[in-house]
Amino acid sequence: MIRISIIGMGLIGVSLGMALRNADAQESPLGPLEVVGYDRDPRAVKEARGRLAIDHEARSLADAVRDAQMVVLATPVRAMRDVLTELATLLPAGTIITDVASTKSEVGQWAAELLPATLSYVGGHPMAGKEQAGAAAADPELFHGAIYCLTVSPHARPQAVEAVEALVRTVGAKPYYIDPAEHDSYVAGISHLPFLLSVGLTSITSHSPAWKEMAALAASGFRDVSRLASGDPAMHRDICLTNAQAMSHWINTMIAFLVEARETITSGDAAAVEAMLRDAKEQRDTWLASRPNLRPGEDAFNRPNQAPDRPNLLTFRRPKG
Amino acid sequence: MIRISIIGMGLIGVSLGMALRNADAQESPLGPLEVVGYDRDPRAVKEARGRLAIDHEARSLADAVRDAQMVVLATPVRAMRDVLTELATLLPAGTIITDVASTKSEVGQWAAELLPATLSYVGGHPMAGKEQAGAAAADPELFHGAIYCLTVSPHARPQAVEAVEALVRTVGAKPYYIDPAEHDSYVAGISHLPFLLSVGLTSITSHSPAWKEMAALAASGFRDVSRLASGDPAMHRDICLTNAQAMSHWINTMIAFLVEARETITSGDAAAVEAMLRDAKEQRDTWLASRPNLRPGEDAFNRPNQAPDRPNLLTFRRPKG
């Protein structure tokens, strides 16, 4: 039996707990497990328990991580710095720490600075989410089939990496190893920029004097392009602040696109407008069609679970008592 | 029995034909009807027939509109100018002409310039769509519950307006009367700008040197915000070209937002970033929650169908022979 502590009972933390507790102990490379949940808001812990996402409710961080073999940070990114500071003194040598933050460079740096070398940190980022926040929106299937980025610090022991990969597989996701800086640069383009475009679209239209009339006409196109603006402000605030440089790059690229598009459209050059739109359509259709095959590196991790002769990956790590 | 000719067998034309043919003649204010379909591509007409969207396949525009009481233009916007020019000489006095174009000012001006005063033009724009084009994606339920904008030219006879409103109700949509210039300005913000943001997101990410890796990580957020980029390039080319001024306004507003957002994010001011995101979330959640009640003017058109004592709204208009 291994104990996994999840710190932060938001959408991802609760979904993760549900997915872990739903897993078949016979098939999971983690073997039998129990989940402890903690949040600085006691109501969030209660709600997580109500959704059967955790076996035990913790009343403090110290309480949460006691006897845990693995600690999963699922708070907004910037809160992780304080949590890591506390964990540095709370955790016994050998404990594995991972997180689910949408940006990986800063949290990786904090882990390297704040944690003793006896603790293994492996960064994680499940490429799955919803615009709704909190336990009520949690879903044990959220990670099923999703890419789950893993960023491995130089200090992490191989067994720790293997254990976090086992966690990823247990919740049905696909491990995808990546450098933290590359991760942040890529997700700035395919995740944080789309979020900011949703925010911008919502912001500028809803503050228009004609919004009342416009709102009446807005249909599925507006609904979908604005969807991400309904995401959790605290979570996205931290994403913006911990990925400002990469986001700036993509914002500038988007501004350059808009300037050029405006000139093409107002020039009245029908062929140029159509070429711009046709190219985007081809790119998007290609992405959509080939997406399942477009996950480089996935094959490399597609090895079968090694559960049979190793019922509990983590039994190696902590001497009893 | 009234005859409705649909010119253009794309997504909207075919969906409209299906919705009209599926309607219960007893309940529709149009009464029993037959649908003639035409497209300059004969394969598109065949496909529409295969989807049971039309009763008769026409081989020419003249063939299509013969004996029609109502003609619906469902081609890309700019092609409507040529069609209107031909219709001006083809149609007998009293024929009703409507269209489904996403922009209303230019097509309204063409109708005023090109059509004799004996023909009644009433502009239309169903606020419903899909990113897929053509008969294969057509859906008779596409208009169900959707707002359907109507722009009434000064020359249109009241009976013509009533007949087009009957068409709108027959396909399950909700008539929404609006000035053409206001329509174009509003949809530039809530429809054409979101489309261009989808195109821009797709374009700049897919032309990045790191696209192959980024594509692997792109998940539901990217999928939704980029969705509109898969729309029909010819249709959207015409929308851009016939709504360039209003789109320019919204592009400029979006650029100003992005410049300000970039400065807020790189300043590191957590409270300012959160305020920006929280405001957008509140606006979007409010829109989503109150949307069904946010359709001003809808009540005014919510009168019951007047079918019982008038089985065919259009029988008044054409003497036999």
XYZ file of C-alpha atoms in Angstrom:
642
model
C 0.000 0.000 0.000
C 1.493 3.341 -0.967
C 0.281 6.685 0.190
C -0.050 9.592 -2.229
C -0.717 13.092 -0.900
C -2.365 15.627 -3.137
C -1.895 19.260 -2.097
C -4.598 21.454 -3.629
C -8.174 20.222 -4.098
C -9.023 22.079 -7.301
C -10.163 20.603 -10.608
C -6.897 18.780 -11.334
C -6.124 17.661 -7.767
C -9.589 16.206 -7.255
C -9.709 14.638 -10.731
C -6.329 13.057 -10.055
C -7.513 11.655 -6.735
C -10.619 10.209 -8.360
C -8.593 8.674 -11.192
C -6.095 7.142 -8.750
C -8.781 5.720 -6.488
C -10.704 4.352 -9.475
C -7.645 2.525 -10.800
C -7.513 -1.248 -10.630
C -4.766 -2.081 -8.113
C -4.058 -5.295 -10.026
C -3.358 -3.456 -13.257
C -1.772 -0.258 -11.994
C 2.028 -0.280 -11.776
C 1.572 1.600 -8.479
C -0.263 -1.312 -6.906
C -2.692 -0.690 -4.003
C -2.718 2.932 -2.935
C -4.387 5.421 -0.648
C -4.896 9.111 -1.305
C -4.631 11.919 1.221
C -6.022 15.304 0.258
C -5.205 18.755 1.583
C -6.213 22.293 0.717
C -5.826 25.450 2.756
C -9.590 25.822 2.299
C -11.138 23.061 4.495
C -14.362 23.193 2.440
C -12.433 22.150 -0.652
C -11.114 19.089 1.208
C -14.647 18.206 2.354
C -15.901 18.521 -1.194
C -13.113 16.295 -2.496
C -14.022 13.683 0.084
C -17.657 13.985 -0.972
C -16.628 13.187 -4.518
C -14.685 10.139 -3.280
C -11.432 11.625 -4.525
C -9.518 11.003 -1.289
C -9.301 8.382 1.436
C -8.205 10.815 4.145
C -8.780 14.510 4.769
C -5.699 16.325 6.074
C -5.957 19.413 8.288
C -2.493 20.748 7.645
C 0.322 20.312 5.187
C 2.316 18.384 7.822
C -0.681 16.144 8.445
C -1.135 15.661 4.688
C 2.367 14.464 3.878
C 2.936 12.274 6.958
C 3.929 8.767 5.781
C 3.446 9.748 2.136
C 5.701 8.147 -0.461
C 4.646 10.620 -3.096
C 3.426 14.220 -2.846
C 1.583 15.832 -5.746
C 1.358 19.634 -5.799
C -1.866 20.792 -7.430
C -2.109 24.396 -6.241
C -1.810 27.472 -8.478
C 1.823 27.637 -9.673
C 3.087 30.492 -7.536
C 1.749 28.973 -4.304
C 4.032 25.995 -4.958
C 7.066 27.998 -3.902
C 5.814 28.266 -0.318
C 4.655 24.665 -0.286
C 8.082 23.484 -1.484
C 9.751 25.555 1.242
C 7.655 23.821 3.880
C 8.048 20.377 2.324
C 11.849 20.754 2.406
C 11.750 20.375 6.196
C 8.682 18.141 6.486
C 9.600 15.266 4.194
C 11.927 12.397 5.010
C 14.688 11.523 2.546
C 13.503 9.607 -0.482
C 10.040 11.141 -0.768
C 9.006 11.820 -4.335
C 7.550 15.216 -5.199
C 5.736 16.000 -8.391
C 3.372 18.780 -9.495
C 0.747 19.469 -12.145
C 1.582 23.095 -12.938
C 1.032 24.442 -16.468
C 4.487 26.051 -16.466
C 7.579 24.050 -15.627
C 10.703 26.247 -15.596
C 10.092 28.323 -12.477
C 8.690 25.518 -10.347
C 11.649 23.364 -11.409
C 14.032 26.123 -10.323
C 12.251 26.479 -6.980
C 12.478 22.735 -6.420
C 16.198 22.769 -7.223
C 16.810 25.723 -4.882
C 14.551 24.756 -1.997
C 14.573 20.968 -1.737
C 17.448 18.966 -0.290
C 19.123 16.569 -2.746
C 17.631 13.644 -0.780
C 14.183 14.509 -2.147
C 13.385 13.660 -5.765
C 11.396 16.227 -7.756
C 9.880 15.272 -11.133
C 7.779 17.969 -12.800
C 4.500 17.050 -14.432
C 1.842 18.725 -16.565
C -1.224 16.811 -17.745
C -2.348 18.324 -21.078
C -5.988 18.177 -20.070
C -8.310 20.614 -18.429
C -11.653 22.318 -18.351
C -12.652 25.927 -18.018
C -14.600 25.044 -14.882
C -12.716 24.993 -11.588
C -13.087 23.005 -8.405
C -14.242 19.624 -7.188
C -17.703 19.955 -8.721
C -16.208 19.864 -12.227
C -13.687 17.108 -11.443
C -13.706 14.023 -13.650
C -11.752 10.797 -13.142
C -11.587 10.393 -16.942
C -10.019 13.821 -17.443
C -6.558 12.404 -18.098
C -7.613 9.439 -20.171
C -5.550 9.382 -23.358
C -4.046 12.801 -22.627
C -0.396 13.672 -23.066
C 1.210 14.171 -19.631
C 4.439 16.164 -19.802
C 7.247 15.125 -17.461
C 10.269 17.310 -16.778
C 13.044 15.482 -14.990
C 15.434 17.394 -12.765
C 19.103 16.311 -12.808
C 18.832 15.261 -9.162
C 15.821 13.000 -9.527
C 16.583 9.361 -8.924
C 15.540 6.969 -11.743
C 13.163 5.183 -9.369
C 11.387 8.474 -8.704
C 10.973 9.104 -12.431
C 9.660 5.599 -12.843
C 7.171 6.100 -10.014
C 5.811 9.344 -11.436
C 5.531 7.684 -14.835
C 3.568 4.919 -13.115
C 1.233 7.546 -11.647
C 0.726 8.983 -15.130
C -0.095 5.560 -16.571
C -2.371 4.739 -13.661
C -4.619 7.715 -14.465
C -4.695 6.702 -18.149
C -2.399 9.416 -19.483
C 0.638 9.182 -21.784
C 4.039 10.216 -20.410
C 5.874 12.730 -22.592
C 9.382 13.695 -21.476
C 10.389 17.247 -22.310
C 12.828 19.972 -21.268
C 11.153 22.558 -18.965
C 12.104 25.598 -21.076
C 10.911 23.920 -24.275
C 7.702 22.921 -22.523
C 7.005 26.491 -21.451
C 7.770 27.901 -24.868
C 5.501 25.395 -26.641
C 2.561 25.660 -24.264
C 2.781 29.459 -24.458
C 1.806 29.070 -28.138
C -0.749 26.261 -28.015
C -2.286 26.875 -24.602
C -1.521 30.250 -23.002
C -1.912 32.310 -26.187
C -5.308 30.726 -26.976
C -6.323 31.505 -23.388
C -5.289 35.147 -23.772
C -7.124 35.410 -27.109
C -10.268 34.130 -25.391
C -9.804 36.718 -22.656
C -9.186 39.481 -25.191
C -12.184 38.594 -27.352
C -14.442 38.507 -24.292
C -12.986 41.666 -22.825
C -13.192 43.922 -25.878
C -16.626 42.797 -27.022
C -18.218 42.841 -23.569
C -16.956 46.384 -22.932
C -18.313 47.646 -26.238
C -21.230 50.098 -25.952
C -23.170 47.759 -28.265
C -22.495 44.639 -26.174
C -26.124 44.128 -25.207
C -27.120 43.784 -28.855
C -23.957 41.874 -29.785
C -24.487 39.411 -26.932
C -27.877 38.560 -28.388
C -26.315 37.609 -31.710
C -23.264 35.754 -30.399
C -23.474 32.083 -31.336
C -21.345 28.946 -31.256
C -18.278 30.579 -32.817
C -18.106 33.180 -30.070
C -18.897 30.575 -27.437
C -15.975 28.361 -28.471
C -13.331 31.012 -29.099
C -14.202 32.718 -25.788
C -14.470 29.455 -23.794
C -11.079 29.609 -22.088
C -11.861 33.052 -20.641
C -14.128 31.237 -18.165
C -11.052 29.498 -16.715
C -9.883 30.004 -13.142
C -8.388 33.529 -12.836
C -5.993 32.642 -9.990
C -4.572 29.672 -11.867
C -4.133 31.611 -15.082
C -2.709 34.650 -13.294
C 0.107 32.416 -12.083
C 0.565 30.863 -15.512
C 0.930 34.322 -17.073
C 3.348 35.491 -14.399
C 5.545 32.381 -14.575
C 5.602 32.319 -18.376
C 5.680 36.022 -19.204
C 8.637 35.906 -21.577
C 7.326 33.092 -23.769
C 3.847 34.636 -23.757
C 5.308 37.992 -24.810
C 6.894 36.340 -27.811
C 3.584 34.817 -28.907
C 1.629 38.013 -28.203
C 4.041 39.905 -30.463
C 3.694 37.291 -33.184
C -0.100 37.530 -32.937
C -0.002 41.332 -33.149
C 2.168 41.073 -36.284
C -0.343 38.636 -37.776
C -3.264 40.963 -37.021
C -1.515 43.976 -38.548
C -0.778 42.015 -41.712
C -4.271 40.504 -41.846
C -5.853 43.948 -41.477
C -3.774 45.247 -44.370
C -4.613 42.261 -46.544
C -8.330 42.568 -45.812
C -8.553 46.325 -46.330
C -6.473 46.120 -49.526
C -9.383 44.259 -51.111
C -6.986 41.693 -52.586
C -9.341 38.709 -52.770
C -6.635 36.227 -53.771
C -4.387 37.263 -50.882
C -7.235 37.037 -48.352
C -8.239 33.626 -49.622
C -4.624 32.378 -49.586
C -4.280 33.416 -45.941
C -7.497 31.647 -44.960
C -6.832 28.563 -47.089
C -3.405 28.074 -45.562
C -4.801 28.253 -42.029
C -7.594 25.842 -42.908
C -5.112 23.336 -44.355
C -2.869 23.576 -41.312
C -5.733 23.168 -38.898
C -7.350 20.300 -40.804
C -3.970 18.551 -41.040
C -3.440 18.953 -37.310
C -6.896 17.649 -36.507
C -6.624 14.672 -38.863
C -3.143 13.525 -37.934
C -3.204 14.496 -34.304
C -3.268 10.960 -32.904
C -0.064 10.222 -34.838
C 1.514 13.548 -34.159
C 2.703 12.763 -30.676
C 6.460 12.360 -31.177
C 8.182 10.176 -28.658
C 5.033 8.411 -27.618
C 6.170 5.110 -29.097
C 9.272 5.202 -26.974
C 7.151 5.100 -23.845
C 4.705 2.579 -25.136
C 6.203 -0.327 -23.311
C 3.917 -2.641 -21.395
C 3.381 -2.136 -17.693
C 5.900 -4.024 -15.648
C 3.520 -4.819 -12.856
C 3.566 -8.632 -12.725
C 6.845 -9.116 -10.904
C 6.720 -5.845 -9.067
C 3.406 -5.320 -7.369
C 4.419 -2.026 -5.775
C 6.956 0.193 -7.429
C 7.530 2.205 -4.310
C 8.126 -0.443 -1.702
C 11.859 -0.057 -2.310
C 12.159 3.371 -0.968
C 11.243 3.708 2.647
C 12.581 1.529 5.452
C 9.828 0.770 7.938
C 9.807 2.756 11.164
C -48.073 24.711 -52.950
C -45.335 27.308 -53.039
C -42.001 26.897 -54.747
C -38.805 28.022 -53.053
C -35.574 28.121 -55.051
C -32.278 27.876 -53.220
C -29.252 29.139 -55.153
C -26.041 27.656 -53.767
C -25.891 24.107 -52.406
C -23.335 24.618 -49.627
C -23.775 23.900 -45.925
C -26.445 26.555 -45.358
C -28.327 26.098 -48.644
C -28.598 22.336 -48.191
C -29.421 22.584 -44.467
C -32.149 25.090 -45.328
C -33.590 22.783 -47.982
C -33.617 19.878 -45.539
C -35.238 21.979 -42.810
C -37.922 23.267 -45.211
C -38.712 19.806 -46.589
C -38.828 18.332 -43.075
C -41.331 20.959 -41.908
C -44.888 19.910 -41.210
C -47.016 21.614 -43.887
C -49.927 21.766 -41.431
C -47.900 23.703 -38.898
C -45.697 25.846 -41.114
C -47.058 29.305 -41.979
C -45.701 28.655 -45.473
C -48.041 25.716 -46.001
C -47.135 22.955 -48.465
C -43.939 23.751 -50.349
C -41.453 22.385 -52.838
C -37.759 23.175 -52.997
C -35.680 23.644 -56.142
C -31.897 23.585 -55.792
C -29.212 25.053 -57.988
C -25.447 25.378 -57.823
C -23.004 26.185 -60.580
C -21.309 22.921 -59.609
C -23.710 20.156 -60.784
C -22.148 17.691 -58.313
C -23.252 19.897 -55.429
C -26.832 19.772 -56.701
C -26.660 15.966 -56.995
C -25.334 15.741 -53.463
C -28.131 17.975 -52.153
C -30.661 15.735 -53.860
C -28.972 12.717 -52.304
C -29.478 14.278 -48.884
C -33.174 14.887 -49.685
C -32.686 18.639 -49.384
C -34.460 19.453 -52.671
C -37.401 18.228 -54.703
C -35.987 19.310 -58.052
C -32.476 19.737 -59.435
C -32.051 22.805 -61.638
C -29.488 22.957 -64.446
C -29.303 26.712 -64.735
C -30.257 29.778 -62.761
C -33.165 30.419 -65.156
C -34.329 26.831 -64.712
C -34.006 27.165 -60.933
C -36.161 30.237 -60.471
C -38.886 29.388 -62.973
C -42.270 29.566 -61.195
C -40.596 30.282 -57.863
C -42.405 32.499 -55.371
C -39.302 32.871 -53.261
C -35.596 32.750 -54.150
C -32.984 32.213 -51.431
C -29.380 33.144 -52.248
C -26.948 30.877 -50.407
C -23.727 31.440 -52.373
C -20.615 33.164 -51.009
C -21.487 36.856 -50.520
C -19.624 38.362 -53.456
C -21.125 35.895 -55.960
C -24.542 37.289 -55.025
C -23.894 40.427 -57.019
C -23.812 38.490 -60.291
C -26.776 36.354 -59.279
C -28.820 39.470 -58.432
C -27.921 40.973 -61.821
C -29.278 37.894 -63.582
C -32.330 37.623 -61.348
C -33.292 41.229 -62.151
C -34.246 40.124 -65.669
C -35.332 36.556 -64.902
C -37.920 37.104 -62.178
C -41.512 38.225 -62.664
C -42.832 41.091 -60.555
C -43.676 40.144 -57.000
C -41.053 37.463 -56.527
C -39.475 37.553 -53.104
C -35.685 37.419 -52.829
C -33.794 36.730 -49.649
C -30.237 35.624 -48.856
C -28.261 34.030 -46.035
C -25.050 36.069 -46.280
C -23.032 36.800 -43.131
C -22.706 40.462 -44.097
C -25.741 42.540 -44.977
C -24.764 46.078 -46.041
C -23.161 45.370 -49.410
C -25.642 42.743 -50.551
C -28.454 45.096 -49.533
C -26.905 47.863 -51.618
C -26.539 45.535 -54.610
C -30.178 44.494 -54.293
C -31.258 48.148 -54.176
C -29.148 49.018 -57.221
C -29.741 45.957 -59.354
C -33.302 44.800 -58.697
C -36.394 46.525 -60.098
C -38.760 47.926 -57.491
C -41.292 45.236 -58.397
C -39.094 42.630 -56.708
C -38.992 42.483 -52.921
C -35.615 41.878 -51.292
C -35.405 40.995 -47.569
C -31.913 40.251 -46.270
C -31.372 37.338 -43.928
C -28.570 35.879 -41.803
C -29.105 32.769 -39.717
C -26.751 32.953 -36.700
C -25.835 29.301 -37.014
C -23.079 27.461 -38.759
C -20.381 24.854 -38.664
C -16.779 24.927 -39.664
C -17.442 22.107 -42.140
C -18.674 23.064 -45.604
C -20.941 21.384 -48.118
C -23.887 19.020 -48.287
C -22.143 16.284 -46.303
C -22.122 18.471 -43.173
C -25.663 19.798 -43.699
C -28.146 19.391 -40.867
C -31.886 20.135 -40.895
C -31.664 21.062 -37.211
C -28.941 23.658 -37.818
C -31.326 26.595 -37.452
C -33.355 25.226 -34.571
C -33.576 27.889 -31.870
C -31.049 30.127 -33.632
C -31.397 33.861 -34.037
C -32.053 34.671 -37.705
C -31.283 38.304 -38.573
C -33.577 40.027 -41.038
C -32.712 43.310 -42.744
C -35.645 44.912 -44.483
C -35.063 47.182 -47.469
C -37.307 50.246 -47.793
C -38.782 48.815 -51.001
C -39.799 45.449 -49.595
C -43.541 44.914 -49.426
C -44.898 43.944 -45.998
C -46.179 40.637 -47.399
C -42.634 39.818 -48.530
C -41.283 40.497 -45.062
C -44.012 38.347 -43.591
C -43.199 35.528 -46.014
C -39.473 35.567 -45.183
C -40.350 35.617 -41.494
C -42.532 32.572 -42.157
C -39.540 30.849 -43.778
C -37.453 31.630 -40.702
C -40.090 30.203 -38.364
C -40.581 27.161 -40.570
C -36.922 26.149 -40.128
C -37.207 26.647 -36.357
C -35.258 29.893 -36.109
C -36.127 33.171 -34.372
C -36.559 36.313 -36.506
C -34.485 39.278 -35.336
C -34.957 42.547 -37.237
C -31.872 44.725 -37.445
C -30.339 47.543 -39.484
C -27.778 46.218 -42.019
C -24.922 48.493 -40.882
C -25.530 47.653 -37.227
C -25.660 43.976 -38.105
C -22.310 44.129 -39.876
C -20.680 46.063 -37.060
C -21.946 43.655 -34.386
C -21.101 40.433 -36.211
C -17.631 41.794 -36.962
C -17.038 41.651 -33.203
C -18.796 38.444 -32.219
C -18.283 36.384 -35.367
C -15.688 37.715 -37.814
C -13.113 38.691 -35.193
C -13.305 35.256 -33.486
C -12.852 33.716 -36.930
C -9.760 35.821 -37.599
C -8.343 34.987 -34.154
C -8.748 31.293 -34.970
C -6.979 31.836 -38.282
C -4.192 33.818 -36.623
C -3.640 31.289 -33.825
C -3.477 28.454 -36.348
C -1.284 30.375 -38.749
C 1.379 31.575 -36.325
C 1.684 28.327 -34.386
C 1.687 26.050 -37.431
C 4.420 28.114 -39.093
C 6.609 27.993 -35.998
C 9.826 25.939 -36.364
C 8.696 24.002 -33.274
C 5.220 23.231 -34.650
C 5.785 19.488 -34.834
C 6.429 19.322 -31.087
C 3.767 21.916 -30.274
C 1.172 20.040 -32.329
C 1.759 17.005 -30.164
C 0.925 18.936 -27.009
C -2.026 20.901 -28.358
C -5.207 19.844 -26.572
C -8.825 20.885 -26.258
C -8.085 24.579 -25.670
C -6.199 24.849 -28.952
C -8.807 22.737 -30.708
C -11.656 25.043 -29.689
C -9.992 28.417 -30.158
C -8.680 27.330 -33.594
C -11.926 25.670 -34.691
C -13.229 28.451 -36.916
C -10.020 28.377 -38.989
C -11.353 25.168 -40.551
C -14.232 27.164 -42.050
C -14.765 27.541 -45.788
C -12.061 29.906 -47.161
C -14.163 31.186 -50.080
C -17.078 32.060 -47.834
C -14.894 33.792 -45.281
C -12.859 35.595 -47.946
C -16.079 37.252 -49.068
C -17.101 38.030 -45.492
C -13.752 39.755 -44.867
C -13.950 41.721 -48.132
C -17.531 42.881 -47.588
C -16.973 43.809 -43.944
C -13.418 45.165 -44.052
C -14.114 48.428 -42.254
C -15.906 46.920 -39.269
C -13.317 44.141 -39.033
C -10.514 46.723 -39.072
C -12.078 48.420 -36.089
C -12.183 45.172 -34.124
C -8.677 44.135 -35.209
C -7.354 47.453 -33.910
C -9.206 47.012 -30.627
C -7.754 43.511 -30.274
C -4.215 44.760 -30.983
C -4.659 47.434 -28.301
C -5.824 44.745 -25.869
C -2.817 42.539 -26.640
C -0.346 45.404 -26.190
C -1.880 46.259 -22.831
C -2.072 42.602 -21.754
C 1.583 42.075 -22.652
C 2.575 45.063 -20.548
C 0.466 43.919 -17.619
C 1.875 40.400 -17.754
C 5.527 41.416 -18.107
C 5.162 44.042 -15.354
C 4.701 41.165 -12.905
C 1.763 42.965 -11.266
C -0.177 39.957 -9.986
C -3.225 41.965 -8.919
C -3.506 43.666 -12.314
C -3.185 40.368 -14.188
C -5.801 38.752 -11.996
C -8.172 41.712 -12.353
C -7.932 41.475 -16.152
C -8.679 37.743 -16.116
C -11.392 37.956 -13.464
C -13.244 40.631 -15.398
C -13.219 38.551 -18.588
C -14.378 35.474 -16.696
C -17.260 37.377 -15.127
C -18.311 38.826 -18.474
C -18.148 35.475 -20.216
C -19.936 33.582 -17.438
C -22.642 36.265 -17.373
C -23.086 35.997 -21.125
C -23.276 32.224 -20.997
C -25.694 32.158 -18.082
C -28.107 34.843 -19.236
C -27.809 34.252 -22.955
C -31.337 32.878 -23.421
C -32.732 36.081 -21.921
C -30.294 38.366 -23.599
C -31.986 38.428 -26.970
C -33.536 41.891 -27.052
C -36.590 42.195 -29.201
C -37.214 38.485 -29.306
C -40.415 38.781 -27.360
C -41.824 41.154 -29.925
C -41.620 38.417 -32.540
C -42.874 35.703 -30.264
C -46.405 35.794 -31.553
C -48.091 32.524 -32.451
C -48.106 31.343 -36.039
C -51.080 32.650 -37.926
C -51.511 29.570 -40.033
C -55.061 28.382 -39.213
C -57.041 30.807 -41.331
C -54.349 31.300 -43.942
C -52.970 27.974 -45.081
C -50.532 29.496 -47.580
C -49.056 32.887 -46.957
C -47.915 33.268 -50.539
C -51.039 32.394 -52.482
C -51.899 36.093 -52.592
C -49.063 37.102 -54.772
C -49.059 35.460 -58.147
C -52.050 35.282 -60.464
C -52.191 31.890 -62.184
C -50.821 31.694 -65.738
